[in-house]
Coordinates of C-alpha atoms in Angstrom, one line a residue:
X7 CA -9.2 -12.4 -4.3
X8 CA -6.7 -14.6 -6.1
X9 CA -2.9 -14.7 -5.3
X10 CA -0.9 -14.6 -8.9
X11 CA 1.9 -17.0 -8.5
X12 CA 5.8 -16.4 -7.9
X13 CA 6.9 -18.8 -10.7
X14 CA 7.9 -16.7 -14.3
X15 CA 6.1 -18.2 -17.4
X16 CA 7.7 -21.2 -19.4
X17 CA 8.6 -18.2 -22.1
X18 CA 10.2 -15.8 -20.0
X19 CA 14.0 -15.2 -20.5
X20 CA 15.9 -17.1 -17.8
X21 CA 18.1 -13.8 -15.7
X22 CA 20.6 -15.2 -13.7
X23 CA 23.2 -17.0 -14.1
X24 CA 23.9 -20.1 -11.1
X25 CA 27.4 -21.4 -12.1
X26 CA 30.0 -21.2 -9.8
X27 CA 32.0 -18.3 -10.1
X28 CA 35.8 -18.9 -11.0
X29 CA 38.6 -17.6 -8.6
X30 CA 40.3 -15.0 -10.2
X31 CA 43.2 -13.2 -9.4
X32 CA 43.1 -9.5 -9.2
X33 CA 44.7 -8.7 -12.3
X34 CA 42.4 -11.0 -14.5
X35 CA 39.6 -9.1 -12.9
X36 CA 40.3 -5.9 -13.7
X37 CA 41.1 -7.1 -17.4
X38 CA 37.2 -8.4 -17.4
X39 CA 36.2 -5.2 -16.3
X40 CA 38.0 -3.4 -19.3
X41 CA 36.7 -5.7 -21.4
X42 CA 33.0 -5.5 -20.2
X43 CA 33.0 -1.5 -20.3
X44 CA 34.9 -1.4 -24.0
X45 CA 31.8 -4.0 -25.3
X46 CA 29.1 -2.1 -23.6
X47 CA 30.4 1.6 -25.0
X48 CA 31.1 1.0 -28.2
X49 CA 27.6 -0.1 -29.3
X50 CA 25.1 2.5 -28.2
X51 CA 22.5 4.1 -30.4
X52 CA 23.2 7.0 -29.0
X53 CA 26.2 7.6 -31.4
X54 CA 23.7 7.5 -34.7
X55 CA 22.1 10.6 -33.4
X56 CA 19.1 11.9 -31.4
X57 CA 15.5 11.0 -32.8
X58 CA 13.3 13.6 -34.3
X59 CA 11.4 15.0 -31.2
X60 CA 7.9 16.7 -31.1
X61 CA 5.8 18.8 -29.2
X62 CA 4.1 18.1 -26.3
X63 CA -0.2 18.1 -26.3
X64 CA -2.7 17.2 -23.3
X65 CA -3.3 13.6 -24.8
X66 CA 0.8 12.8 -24.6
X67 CA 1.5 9.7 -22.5
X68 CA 4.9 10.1 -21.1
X69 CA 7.4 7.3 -20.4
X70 CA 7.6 6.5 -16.5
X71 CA 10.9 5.9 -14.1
X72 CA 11.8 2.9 -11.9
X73 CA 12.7 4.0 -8.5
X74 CA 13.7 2.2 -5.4
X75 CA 12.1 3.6 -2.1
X76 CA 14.5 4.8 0.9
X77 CA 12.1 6.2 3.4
X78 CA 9.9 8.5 4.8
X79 CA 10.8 12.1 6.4
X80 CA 8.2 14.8 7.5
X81 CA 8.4 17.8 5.7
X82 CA 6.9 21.3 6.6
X83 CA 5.0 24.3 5.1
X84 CA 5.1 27.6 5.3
X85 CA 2.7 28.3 7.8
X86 CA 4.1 25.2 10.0
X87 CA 1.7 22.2 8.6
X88 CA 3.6 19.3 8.9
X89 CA 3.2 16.2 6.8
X90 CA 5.3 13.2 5.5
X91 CA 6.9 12.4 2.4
X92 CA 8.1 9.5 0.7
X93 CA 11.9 9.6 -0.6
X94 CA 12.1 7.9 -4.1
X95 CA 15.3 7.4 -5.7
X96 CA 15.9 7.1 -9.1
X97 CA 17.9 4.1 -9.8
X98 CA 19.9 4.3 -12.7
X99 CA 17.3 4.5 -15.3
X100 CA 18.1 3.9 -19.2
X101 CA 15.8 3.0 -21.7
X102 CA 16.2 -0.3 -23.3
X103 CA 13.4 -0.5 -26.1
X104 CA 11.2 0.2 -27.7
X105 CA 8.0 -1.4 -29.3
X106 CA 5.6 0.9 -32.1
X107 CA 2.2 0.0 -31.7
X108 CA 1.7 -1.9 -34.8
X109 CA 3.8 -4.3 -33.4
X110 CA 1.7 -4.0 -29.9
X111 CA -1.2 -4.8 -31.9
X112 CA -0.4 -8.0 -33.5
X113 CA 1.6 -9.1 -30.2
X114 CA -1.7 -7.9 -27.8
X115 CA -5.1 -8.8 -29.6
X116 CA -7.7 -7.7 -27.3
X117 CA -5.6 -5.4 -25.4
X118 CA -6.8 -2.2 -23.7
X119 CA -3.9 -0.6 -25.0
X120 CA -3.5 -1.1 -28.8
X121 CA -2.6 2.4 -30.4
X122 CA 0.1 2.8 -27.4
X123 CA 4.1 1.6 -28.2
X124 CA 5.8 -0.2 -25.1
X125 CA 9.3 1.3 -23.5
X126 CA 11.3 -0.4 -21.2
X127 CA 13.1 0.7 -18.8
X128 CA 16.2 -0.3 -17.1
X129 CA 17.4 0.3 -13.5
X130 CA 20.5 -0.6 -11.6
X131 CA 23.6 -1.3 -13.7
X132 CA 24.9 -4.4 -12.8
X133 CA 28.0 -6.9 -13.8
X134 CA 27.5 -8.9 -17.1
X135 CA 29.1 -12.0 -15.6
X136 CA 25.6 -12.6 -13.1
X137 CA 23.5 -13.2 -16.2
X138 CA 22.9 -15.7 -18.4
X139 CA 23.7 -14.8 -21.8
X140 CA 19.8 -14.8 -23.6
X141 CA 19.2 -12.0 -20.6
X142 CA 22.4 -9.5 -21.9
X143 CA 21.0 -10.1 -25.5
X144 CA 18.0 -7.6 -24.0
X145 CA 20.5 -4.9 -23.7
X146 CA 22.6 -5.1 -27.0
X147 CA 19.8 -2.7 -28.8
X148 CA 20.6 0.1 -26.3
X149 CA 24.4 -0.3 -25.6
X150 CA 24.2 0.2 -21.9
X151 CA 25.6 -2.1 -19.4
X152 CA 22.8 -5.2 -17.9
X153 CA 19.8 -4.2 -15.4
X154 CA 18.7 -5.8 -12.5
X155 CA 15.1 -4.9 -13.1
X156 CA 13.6 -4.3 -16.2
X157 CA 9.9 -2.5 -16.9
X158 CA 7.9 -1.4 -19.2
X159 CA 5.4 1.4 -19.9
X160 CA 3.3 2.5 -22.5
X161 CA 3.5 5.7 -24.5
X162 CA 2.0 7.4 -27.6
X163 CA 3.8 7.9 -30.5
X164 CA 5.3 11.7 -29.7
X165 CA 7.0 10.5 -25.9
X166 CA 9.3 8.1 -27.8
X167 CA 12.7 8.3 -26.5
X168 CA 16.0 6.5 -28.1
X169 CA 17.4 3.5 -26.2
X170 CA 20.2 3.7 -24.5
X171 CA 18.8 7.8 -23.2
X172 CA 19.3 8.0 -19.3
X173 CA 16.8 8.6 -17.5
X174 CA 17.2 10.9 -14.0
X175 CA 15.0 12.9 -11.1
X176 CA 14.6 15.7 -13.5
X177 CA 11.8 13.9 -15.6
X178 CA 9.1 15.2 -13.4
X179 CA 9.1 18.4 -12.5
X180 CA 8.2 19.7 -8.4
X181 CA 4.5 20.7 -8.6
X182 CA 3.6 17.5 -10.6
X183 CA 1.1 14.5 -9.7
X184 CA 1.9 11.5 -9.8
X185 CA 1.0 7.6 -9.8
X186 CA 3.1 5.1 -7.5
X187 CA 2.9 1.5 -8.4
X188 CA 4.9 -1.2 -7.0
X189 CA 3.5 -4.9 -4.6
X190 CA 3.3 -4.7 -1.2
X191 CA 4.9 -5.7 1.5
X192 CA 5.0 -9.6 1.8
X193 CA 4.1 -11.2 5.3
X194 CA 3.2 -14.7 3.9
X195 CA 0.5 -17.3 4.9
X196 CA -1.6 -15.6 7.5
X197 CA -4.6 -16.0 9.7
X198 CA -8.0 -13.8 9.2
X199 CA -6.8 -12.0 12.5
X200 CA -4.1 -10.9 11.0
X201 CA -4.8 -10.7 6.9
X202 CA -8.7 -9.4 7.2
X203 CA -9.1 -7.8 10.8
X204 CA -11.5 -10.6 12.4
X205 CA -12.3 -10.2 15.9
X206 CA -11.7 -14.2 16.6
X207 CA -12.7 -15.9 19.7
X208 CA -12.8 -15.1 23.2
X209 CA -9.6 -15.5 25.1
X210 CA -11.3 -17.2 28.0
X211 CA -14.9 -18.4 29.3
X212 CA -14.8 -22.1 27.8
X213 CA -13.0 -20.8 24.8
X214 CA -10.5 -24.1 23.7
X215 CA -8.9 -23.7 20.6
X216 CA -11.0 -20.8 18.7
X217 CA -8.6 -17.6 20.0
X218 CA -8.2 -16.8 16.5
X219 CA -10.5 -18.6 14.1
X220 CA -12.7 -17.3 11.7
X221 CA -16.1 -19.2 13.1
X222 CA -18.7 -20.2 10.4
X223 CA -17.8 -20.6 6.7
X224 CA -21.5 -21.2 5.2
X225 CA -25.1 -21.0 5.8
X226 CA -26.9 -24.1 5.7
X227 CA -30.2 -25.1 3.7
X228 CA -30.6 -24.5 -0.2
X229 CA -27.6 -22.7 0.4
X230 CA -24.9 -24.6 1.8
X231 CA -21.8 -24.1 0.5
X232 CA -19.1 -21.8 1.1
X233 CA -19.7 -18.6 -1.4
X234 CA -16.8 -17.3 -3.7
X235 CA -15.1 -14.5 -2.2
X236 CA -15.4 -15.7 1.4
X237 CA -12.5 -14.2 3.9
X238 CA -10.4 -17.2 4.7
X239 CA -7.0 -17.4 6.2
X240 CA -4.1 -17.2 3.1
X241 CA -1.4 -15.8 1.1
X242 CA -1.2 -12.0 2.4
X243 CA 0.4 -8.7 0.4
X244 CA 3.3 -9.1 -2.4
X245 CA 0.5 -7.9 -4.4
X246 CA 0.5 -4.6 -7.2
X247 CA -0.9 -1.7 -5.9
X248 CA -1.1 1.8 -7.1
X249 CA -1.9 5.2 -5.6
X250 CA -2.7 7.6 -7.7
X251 CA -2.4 11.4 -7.8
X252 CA 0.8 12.0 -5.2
X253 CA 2.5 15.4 -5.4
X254 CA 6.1 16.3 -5.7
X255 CA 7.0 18.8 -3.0
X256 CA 10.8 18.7 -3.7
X257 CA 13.6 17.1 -6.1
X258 CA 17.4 16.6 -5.3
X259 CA 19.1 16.7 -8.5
X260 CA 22.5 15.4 -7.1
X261 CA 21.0 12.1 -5.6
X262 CA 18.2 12.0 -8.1
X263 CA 15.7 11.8 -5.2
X264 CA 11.8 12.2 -5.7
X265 CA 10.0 14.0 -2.4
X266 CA 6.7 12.3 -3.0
X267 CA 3.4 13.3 -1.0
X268 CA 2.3 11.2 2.0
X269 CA 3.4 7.7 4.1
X270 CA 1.3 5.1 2.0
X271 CA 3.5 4.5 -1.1
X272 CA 3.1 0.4 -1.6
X273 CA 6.0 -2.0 -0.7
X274 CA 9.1 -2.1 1.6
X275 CA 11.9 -0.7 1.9
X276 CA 14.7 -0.8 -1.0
X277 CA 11.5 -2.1 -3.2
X278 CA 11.3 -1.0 -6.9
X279 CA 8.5 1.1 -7.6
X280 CA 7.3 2.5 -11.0
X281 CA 6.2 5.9 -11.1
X282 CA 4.3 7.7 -13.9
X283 CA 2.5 10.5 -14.6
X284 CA -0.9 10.5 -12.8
X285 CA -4.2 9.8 -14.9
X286 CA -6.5 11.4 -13.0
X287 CA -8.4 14.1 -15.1
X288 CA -8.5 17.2 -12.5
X289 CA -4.6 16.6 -11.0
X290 CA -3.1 16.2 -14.6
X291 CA -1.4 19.0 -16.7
X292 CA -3.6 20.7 -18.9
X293 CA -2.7 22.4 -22.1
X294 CA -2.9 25.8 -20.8
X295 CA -0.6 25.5 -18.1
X296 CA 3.8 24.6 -18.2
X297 CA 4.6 21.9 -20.1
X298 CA 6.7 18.8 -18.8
X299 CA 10.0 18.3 -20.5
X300 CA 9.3 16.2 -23.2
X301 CA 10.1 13.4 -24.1
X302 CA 12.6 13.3 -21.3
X303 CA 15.2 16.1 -19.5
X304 CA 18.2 16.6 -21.3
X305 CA 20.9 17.8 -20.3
X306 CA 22.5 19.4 -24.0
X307 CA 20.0 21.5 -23.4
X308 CA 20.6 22.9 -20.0
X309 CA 24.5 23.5 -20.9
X310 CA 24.4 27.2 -19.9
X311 CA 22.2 27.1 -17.1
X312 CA 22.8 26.4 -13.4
X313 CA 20.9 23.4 -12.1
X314 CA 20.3 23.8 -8.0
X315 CA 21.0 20.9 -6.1
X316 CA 17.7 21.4 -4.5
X317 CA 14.2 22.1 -6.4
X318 CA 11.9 23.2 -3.8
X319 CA 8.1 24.1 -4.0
X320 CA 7.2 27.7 -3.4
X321 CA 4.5 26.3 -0.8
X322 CA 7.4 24.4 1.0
X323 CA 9.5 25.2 3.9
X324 CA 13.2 25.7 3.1
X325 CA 15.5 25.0 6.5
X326 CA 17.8 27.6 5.1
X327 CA 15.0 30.3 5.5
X328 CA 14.2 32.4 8.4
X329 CA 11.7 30.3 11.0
X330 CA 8.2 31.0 11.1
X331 CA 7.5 34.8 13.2
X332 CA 4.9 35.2 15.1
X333 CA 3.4 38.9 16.2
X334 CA 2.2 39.9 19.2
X335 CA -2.0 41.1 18.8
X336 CA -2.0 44.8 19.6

């Protein structure tokens, strides 16, 4: 029932960077720019060579994607059901870091999570100059130009990926579950009309001043006080939220757009939202079935085949296909 607070702990690294920017004319500009994309190329781990990979079991934890969410469309089925889908972009992932669990361990005693490493994520390239310079030191390991939002998620030992490896739509695969998480949408301080769904006063009838109060807070007797967990006006949404087990009808490889099942994904518009591969035991892949590409898609090894702009699922209506027919009962 408690709100977690806005303000970033003491320890946190310090992002952006408040100067003043300097007026600069357009030729010392795009001299910055040459420098900023000769620092951030020359660096990348990428140019050591590609980590050892390994196969892929039912126990594998995955690395997730940060995507931003642009909407929500209907979609169709074959036989004409119609039902709505959210559009999830991938934002220009790369991976940053990673952390091996013995390192986890000693950093997180008493986690729930001690035998998984941590890999962060990037998403949305941005200018180096809007930083302060402790935040671009995050990005040195990878070699790849500064995020605006970072995240991380944790993996066993065979879903490692190399920093600096982007990161597009082509991680899941159409048919796959999946788990959205990102906070909801803020509205602020609000009543218990509004935040908990009270009924409130009457609107007339002697009614002054109690259209939309809450009415008693306590009992009285041996027992009064207000209990903990009482429905009071307050803070209401930016929280974390996650729904779980949300199927991918369709992928657009060209935009890197996720067609995620249903209306409800948490937050606004434009939010980020992280998006992993679900836990729940009877919508997750199971050994006998396709595996997921693993760690990550590549694209070296693609080279000779076609990708389709669009990735459809056979259950899903294309518009390029013949309507629906209907036959006349004899």
């Amino acid at each position: 029932m408690t709100h977690s607070p806005n303000t970033p702990a003491p320890w946190w690294t310090k992002k952006l960077d408040t100067s003043a920017p300097e007026d600069l004319t357009s030729d010392n500009e795009a001299f910055l720019q040459d420098m900023v994309e000769e620092k951030y190329s020359v660096d990348s781990p990428l140019k050591e060579g590609p980590w050892e990979r390994a196969d892929w079991t039912p126990r594998s934890v995955r690395c997730g994607l940060i995507c931003r969410k642009i909407g929500v469309i209907p979609q169709w089925l074959n036989n004409g059901k119609k039902f709505y889908t959210t559009l999830l972009q991938v934002a220009d992932n790369h991976v940053i870091r990673y952390t091996p669990p013995e390192i986890n361990r000693e950093r997180r005693r008493g986690s729930r999570t001690p035998n998984f490493g941590i890999q962060v994520v990037g998403a949305d390239s941005a200018d180096p100059r809007l930083f302060k310079a402790e935040y671009l030191g995050l990005f040195q390991e990878a070699g790849v130009m500064p995020k605006h939002h970072l995240s991380r998620f944790f993996v066993t030992r065979d879903a490692v990926i190399q920093p600096g490896t982007q990161l597009n739509a082509m991680h899941f695969s159409v048919g796959d579950f999946v788990d959205c998480q990102a906070r909801t949408i803020d509205h602020g301080y609000q009543g218990v009309v509004k935040k908990w769904g009270m009924k409130g006063g009457p609107a007339s009838h002697g009614a002054t001043k109690f259209h939309r109060k809450m009415g008693a807070t306590g009992g009285g007797g041996n027992m009064a006080r207000i209990w903990p967990g009482k429905k009071m006006p307050g803070h209401m949404g930016n929280e974390w939220r996650i729904l779980k087990g949300l199927k991918i009808w369709r992928i657009n490889t060209k935009y890197n757009v996720l067609y995620v099942h249903g209306p409800c994904v948490p937050g606004p518009h434009h939010c980020y939202v992280r998006v992993m591969d679900t836990i729940l035991p009877l919508r997750k892949r199971k050994g006998d079935g396709p595996k997921p590409p693993f760690p990550t898609w590549f694209a070296d090894d693609y080279k000779d085949q076609e990708i389709p702009e669009e990735i459809f699922d056979e259950s899903l209506h294309r518009f390029t296909a013949s309507s629906i027919e209907f036959e006349e009962e004899k």
